[in-house]
Amino acid sequence: MQSPSGPAHRGCVPWQALLLAVSILAFWNLPATVQFTIESVPNNVTEGKDVLLLVHNLTGNILGYMWFKGNGARPHKQIKFYDVDTKAFSTGPLATGRETMYPNGSLLFQNVTTEYAGNYTLLVLKRSLIYEVGTGQVHVYNPGSNTSIGISVIHKDPSYRA
């Protein structure tokens, strides 16, 4: 029998290997310290507007970034991924098409709805296979809602003058 002229399998492309590594790491406890911070710009966004989860103070040799909806890094909650070496972006199961990820790790949501409100987790994988995890929060305000606060006066002091 003749041996094939090429290898039997191609192996993983770099971002698939990284995704596999992160999937395995996701089931371990997340580290307690965070080297970077995530800022929501603006802090409170109006429904229909854009909001940026801006990442500050990323350092070290970084392999890639992954954003997830909610707390923690679970593959079924992945939104976006960026492979630093190939400069390739990919989408996860929770991507809606209104997200833009930047090479610095920041994530832009366009035309947000109230469903976008909540926590988002950024996992940063270093070349040493050490990872850092941080959480950012999006607050969405709906100007069309009829939310109001009512105050009832139970007792009025007749001597009080405003």
PDB file of C-alpha atoms in Angstrom:
ATOM      1  CA  MET A   1       0.000   0.000   0.000  1.00  0.00           C
ATOM      2  CA  GLN A   2       1.259   3.434  -0.914  1.00  0.00           C
ATOM      3  CA  SER A   3       1.601   6.157   1.733  1.00  0.00           C
ATOM      4  CA  PRO A   4      -0.366   9.362   1.154  1.00  0.00           C
ATOM      5  CA  SER A   5       1.514  12.330  -0.264  1.00  0.00           C
ATOM      6  CA  GLY A   6       0.175  14.696   2.430  1.00  0.00           C
ATOM      7  CA  PRO A   7      -0.451  14.444   6.145  1.00  0.00           C
ATOM      8  CA  ALA A   8      -3.530  12.492   7.259  1.00  0.00           C
ATOM      9  CA  HIS A   9      -5.005  15.520   9.040  1.00  0.00           C
ATOM     10  CA  ARG A  10      -4.299  19.219   9.014  1.00  0.00           C
ATOM     11  CA  GLY A  11      -4.580  19.813  12.766  1.00  0.00           C
ATOM     12  CA  CYS A  12      -6.170  22.805  14.421  1.00  0.00           C
ATOM     13  CA  VAL A  13      -5.906  26.315  13.120  1.00  0.00           C
ATOM     14  CA  PRO A  14      -4.524  28.653  15.834  1.00  0.00           C
ATOM     15  CA  TRP A  15      -7.845  30.174  16.903  1.00  0.00           C
ATOM     16  CA  GLN A  16      -9.442  26.710  17.219  1.00  0.00           C
ATOM     17  CA  ALA A  17      -6.622  25.588  19.499  1.00  0.00           C
ATOM     18  CA  LEU A  18      -7.074  28.743  21.549  1.00  0.00           C
ATOM     19  CA  LEU A  19     -10.827  28.182  21.749  1.00  0.00           C
ATOM     20  CA  LEU A  20     -10.237  24.608  22.919  1.00  0.00           C
ATOM     21  CA  ALA A  21      -7.785  25.792  25.582  1.00  0.00           C
ATOM     22  CA  VAL A  22     -10.224  28.413  26.841  1.00  0.00           C
ATOM     23  CA  SER A  23     -13.095  25.924  26.855  1.00  0.00           C
ATOM     24  CA  ILE A  24     -11.051  23.658  29.104  1.00  0.00           C
ATOM     25  CA  LEU A  25      -9.959  26.558  31.305  1.00  0.00           C
ATOM     26  CA  ALA A  26     -13.543  27.772  31.632  1.00  0.00           C
ATOM     27  CA  PHE A  27     -14.347  24.900  33.954  1.00  0.00           C
ATOM     28  CA  TRP A  28     -11.590  25.825  36.385  1.00  0.00           C
ATOM     29  CA  ASN A  29     -12.050  28.524  38.989  1.00  0.00           C
ATOM     30  CA  LEU A  30     -11.561  32.006  37.647  1.00  0.00           C
ATOM     31  CA  PRO A  31      -8.562  33.928  39.027  1.00  0.00           C
ATOM     32  CA  ALA A  32      -9.233  36.307  41.901  1.00  0.00           C
ATOM     33  CA  THR A  33      -7.074  39.196  40.701  1.00  0.00           C
ATOM     34  CA  VAL A  34      -7.595  41.254  37.584  1.00  0.00           C
ATOM     35  CA  GLN A  35      -4.800  43.254  35.994  1.00  0.00           C
ATOM     36  CA  PHE A  36      -7.068  45.250  33.685  1.00  0.00           C
ATOM     37  CA  THR A  37     -10.310  47.199  34.040  1.00  0.00           C
ATOM     38  CA  ILE A  38     -13.428  47.494  31.890  1.00  0.00           C
ATOM     39  CA  GLU A  39     -15.337  50.765  31.622  1.00  0.00           C
ATOM     40  CA  SER A  40     -18.793  51.166  30.086  1.00  0.00           C
ATOM     41  CA  VAL A  41     -18.919  54.284  27.866  1.00  0.00           C
ATOM     42  CA  PRO A  42     -21.420  55.788  28.469  1.00  0.00           C
ATOM     43  CA  ASN A  43     -22.102  54.442  31.945  1.00  0.00           C
ATOM     44  CA  ASN A  44     -25.873  54.417  31.287  1.00  0.00           C
ATOM     45  CA  VAL A  45     -26.907  54.062  27.651  1.00  0.00           C
ATOM     46  CA  THR A  46     -30.290  54.948  26.188  1.00  0.00           C
ATOM     47  CA  GLU A  47     -32.048  52.187  24.274  1.00  0.00           C
ATOM     48  CA  GLY A  48     -31.250  52.486  20.559  1.00  0.00           C
ATOM     49  CA  LYS A  49     -27.823  54.078  21.174  1.00  0.00           C
ATOM     50  CA  ASP A  50     -24.317  52.568  21.196  1.00  0.00           C
ATOM     51  CA  VAL A  51     -22.233  51.524  24.204  1.00  0.00           C
ATOM     52  CA  LEU A  52     -18.542  50.609  24.368  1.00  0.00           C
ATOM     53  CA  LEU A  53     -16.989  48.256  26.895  1.00  0.00           C
ATOM     54  CA  LEU A  54     -13.575  49.928  26.954  1.00  0.00           C
ATOM     55  CA  VAL A  55     -10.644  47.855  28.233  1.00  0.00           C
ATOM     56  CA  HIS A  56      -7.837  49.618  30.140  1.00  0.00           C
ATOM     57  CA  ASN A  57      -4.352  48.479  31.227  1.00  0.00           C
ATOM     58  CA  LEU A  58      -3.890  45.286  29.221  1.00  0.00           C
ATOM     59  CA  THR A  59      -0.274  44.158  29.423  1.00  0.00           C
ATOM     60  CA  GLY A  60       1.871  41.193  28.501  1.00  0.00           C
ATOM     61  CA  ASN A  61       2.130  38.830  25.578  1.00  0.00           C
ATOM     62  CA  ILE A  62      -1.491  38.245  24.639  1.00  0.00           C
ATOM     63  CA  LEU A  63      -2.723  35.370  22.445  1.00  0.00           C
ATOM     64  CA  GLY A  64      -6.332  36.430  22.248  1.00  0.00           C
ATOM     65  CA  TYR A  65      -9.461  37.939  23.763  1.00  0.00           C
ATOM     66  CA  MET A  66     -12.913  36.424  24.238  1.00  0.00           C
ATOM     67  CA  TRP A  67     -16.107  38.192  25.277  1.00  0.00           C
ATOM     68  CA  PHE A  68     -18.972  36.323  26.937  1.00  0.00           C
ATOM     69  CA  LYS A  69     -22.473  37.357  28.041  1.00  0.00           C
ATOM     70  CA  GLY A  70     -22.968  37.045  31.790  1.00  0.00           C
ATOM     71  CA  ASN A  71     -20.519  36.089  34.522  1.00  0.00           C
ATOM     72  CA  GLY A  72     -17.936  33.471  33.627  1.00  0.00           C
ATOM     73  CA  ALA A  73     -16.514  32.073  30.409  1.00  0.00           C
ATOM     74  CA  ARG A  74     -18.783  29.396  28.980  1.00  0.00           C
ATOM     75  CA  PRO A  75     -18.517  28.452  25.269  1.00  0.00           C
ATOM     76  CA  HIS A  76     -22.286  28.669  24.718  1.00  0.00           C
ATOM     77  CA  LYS A  77     -22.229  32.277  26.022  1.00  0.00           C
ATOM     78  CA  GLN A  78     -19.409  33.493  23.736  1.00  0.00           C
ATOM     79  CA  ILE A  79     -20.009  36.669  21.725  1.00  0.00           C
ATOM     80  CA  LYS A  80     -16.714  37.506  19.995  1.00  0.00           C
ATOM     81  CA  PHE A  81     -13.138  36.277  19.810  1.00  0.00           C
ATOM     82  CA  TYR A  82      -9.940  37.917  18.552  1.00  0.00           C
ATOM     83  CA  ASP A  83      -6.735  36.023  17.691  1.00  0.00           C
ATOM     84  CA  VAL A  84      -3.813  38.435  18.065  1.00  0.00           C
ATOM     85  CA  ASP A  85      -1.384  36.462  15.845  1.00  0.00           C
ATOM     86  CA  THR A  86      -3.662  36.155  12.824  1.00  0.00           C
ATOM     87  CA  LYS A  87      -5.602  39.364  13.547  1.00  0.00           C
ATOM     88  CA  ALA A  88      -8.737  37.300  12.931  1.00  0.00           C
ATOM     89  CA  PHE A  89     -12.099  37.946  14.547  1.00  0.00           C
ATOM     90  CA  SER A  90     -14.744  35.266  14.955  1.00  0.00           C
ATOM     91  CA  THR A  91     -18.237  35.194  16.406  1.00  0.00           C
ATOM     92  CA  GLY A  92     -19.741  33.002  19.062  1.00  0.00           C
ATOM     93  CA  PRO A  93     -23.256  31.651  19.548  1.00  0.00           C
ATOM     94  CA  LEU A  94     -24.532  34.837  21.240  1.00  0.00           C
ATOM     95  CA  ALA A  95     -23.318  37.257  18.557  1.00  0.00           C
ATOM     96  CA  THR A  96     -26.170  39.318  17.091  1.00  0.00           C
ATOM     97  CA  GLY A  97     -24.264  41.153  14.367  1.00  0.00           C
ATOM     98  CA  ARG A  98     -24.435  44.442  16.278  1.00  0.00           C
ATOM     99  CA  GLU A  99     -21.124  43.904  18.077  1.00  0.00           C
ATOM    100  CA  THR A 100     -17.733  45.177  16.962  1.00  0.00           C
ATOM    101  CA  MET A 101     -14.606  43.964  18.717  1.00  0.00           C
ATOM    102  CA  TYR A 102     -11.378  45.935  18.515  1.00  0.00           C
ATOM    103  CA  PRO A 103      -7.768  44.660  18.597  1.00  0.00           C
ATOM    104  CA  ASN A 104      -7.327  46.275  22.045  1.00  0.00           C
ATOM    105  CA  GLY A 105     -10.042  43.973  23.456  1.00  0.00           C
ATOM    106  CA  SER A 106     -12.795  46.601  23.674  1.00  0.00           C
ATOM    107  CA  LEU A 107     -16.313  45.654  22.540  1.00  0.00           C
ATOM    108  CA  LEU A 108     -18.853  48.014  20.936  1.00  0.00           C
ATOM    109  CA  PHE A 109     -22.588  47.267  20.976  1.00  0.00           C
ATOM    110  CA  GLN A 110     -24.653  49.183  18.425  1.00  0.00           C
ATOM    111  CA  ASN A 111     -28.349  50.040  18.691  1.00  0.00           C
ATOM    112  CA  VAL A 112     -28.751  48.378  22.095  1.00  0.00           C
ATOM    113  CA  THR A 113     -32.022  47.128  23.539  1.00  0.00           C
ATOM    114  CA  THR A 114     -32.866  46.360  27.148  1.00  0.00           C
ATOM    115  CA  GLU A 115     -31.811  42.739  26.486  1.00  0.00           C
ATOM    116  CA  TYR A 116     -28.203  44.000  26.352  1.00  0.00           C
ATOM    117  CA  ALA A 117     -28.300  45.076  30.004  1.00  0.00           C
ATOM    118  CA  GLY A 118     -26.203  42.973  32.337  1.00  0.00           C
ATOM    119  CA  ASN A 119     -22.704  41.661  32.918  1.00  0.00           C
ATOM    120  CA  TYR A 120     -20.146  40.783  30.254  1.00  0.00           C
ATOM    121  CA  THR A 121     -16.972  38.783  30.857  1.00  0.00           C
ATOM    122  CA  LEU A 122     -13.674  39.336  29.049  1.00  0.00           C
ATOM    123  CA  LEU A 123     -11.177  36.490  29.084  1.00  0.00           C
ATOM    124  CA  VAL A 124      -7.626  37.445  28.086  1.00  0.00           C
ATOM    125  CA  LEU A 125      -5.369  34.490  27.262  1.00  0.00           C
ATOM    126  CA  LYS A 126      -1.631  35.123  27.579  1.00  0.00           C
ATOM    127  CA  ARG A 127       1.098  33.281  25.654  1.00  0.00           C
ATOM    128  CA  SER A 128       2.132  31.603  28.899  1.00  0.00           C
ATOM    129  CA  LEU A 129      -1.409  30.076  28.895  1.00  0.00           C
ATOM    130  CA  ILE A 130      -2.202  32.105  31.988  1.00  0.00           C
ATOM    131  CA  TYR A 131      -5.478  33.922  31.629  1.00  0.00           C
ATOM    132  CA  GLU A 132      -7.052  36.976  33.194  1.00  0.00           C
ATOM    133  CA  VAL A 133     -10.763  37.543  33.544  1.00  0.00           C
ATOM    134  CA  GLY A 134     -12.650  40.778  34.055  1.00  0.00           C
ATOM    135  CA  THR A 135     -16.296  41.766  34.088  1.00  0.00           C
ATOM    136  CA  GLY A 136     -17.975  44.857  32.694  1.00  0.00           C
ATOM    137  CA  GLN A 137     -21.573  45.945  33.070  1.00  0.00           C
ATOM    138  CA  VAL A 138     -24.006  47.540  30.639  1.00  0.00           C
ATOM    139  CA  HIS A 139     -26.927  49.611  31.951  1.00  0.00           C
ATOM    140  CA  VAL A 140     -29.653  50.314  29.376  1.00  0.00           C
ATOM    141  CA  TYR A 141     -32.273  53.008  29.978  1.00  0.00           C
ATOM    142  CA  ASN A 142     -35.567  52.893  28.093  1.00  0.00           C
ATOM    143  CA  PRO A 143     -36.899  56.474  27.784  1.00  0.00           C
ATOM    144  CA  GLY A 144     -40.308  55.175  26.676  1.00  0.00           C
ATOM    145  CA  SER A 145     -40.974  53.276  29.881  1.00  0.00           C
ATOM    146  CA  ASN A 146     -43.418  54.728  32.367  1.00  0.00           C
ATOM    147  CA  THR A 147     -41.222  54.185  35.381  1.00  0.00           C
ATOM    148  CA  SER A 148     -41.973  56.667  38.118  1.00  0.00           C
ATOM    149  CA  ILE A 149     -41.463  57.044  41.816  1.00  0.00           C
ATOM    150  CA  GLY A 150     -44.425  58.073  43.940  1.00  0.00           C
ATOM    151  CA  ILE A 151     -44.198  59.633  47.380  1.00  0.00           C
ATOM    152  CA  SER A 152     -47.163  59.664  49.698  1.00  0.00           C
ATOM    153  CA  VAL A 153     -47.467  62.229  52.472  1.00  0.00           C
ATOM    154  CA  ILE A 154     -48.731  60.429  55.519  1.00  0.00           C
ATOM    155  CA  HIS A 155     -48.376  63.256  58.022  1.00  0.00           C
ATOM    156  CA  LYS A 156     -47.891  66.941  57.326  1.00  0.00           C
ATOM    157  CA  ASP A 157     -46.357  69.064  60.047  1.00  0.00           C
ATOM    158  CA  PRO A 158     -48.441  72.279  60.091  1.00  0.00           C
ATOM    159  CA  SER A 159     -45.460  74.289  61.389  1.00  0.00           C
ATOM    160  CA  TYR A 160     -43.221  73.323  58.398  1.00  0.00           C
ATOM    161  CA  ARG A 161     -42.930  75.973  55.685  1.00  0.00           C
ATOM    162  CA  ALA A 162     -41.075  75.334  52.460  1.00  0.00           C
TER     163      ALA A 162
END
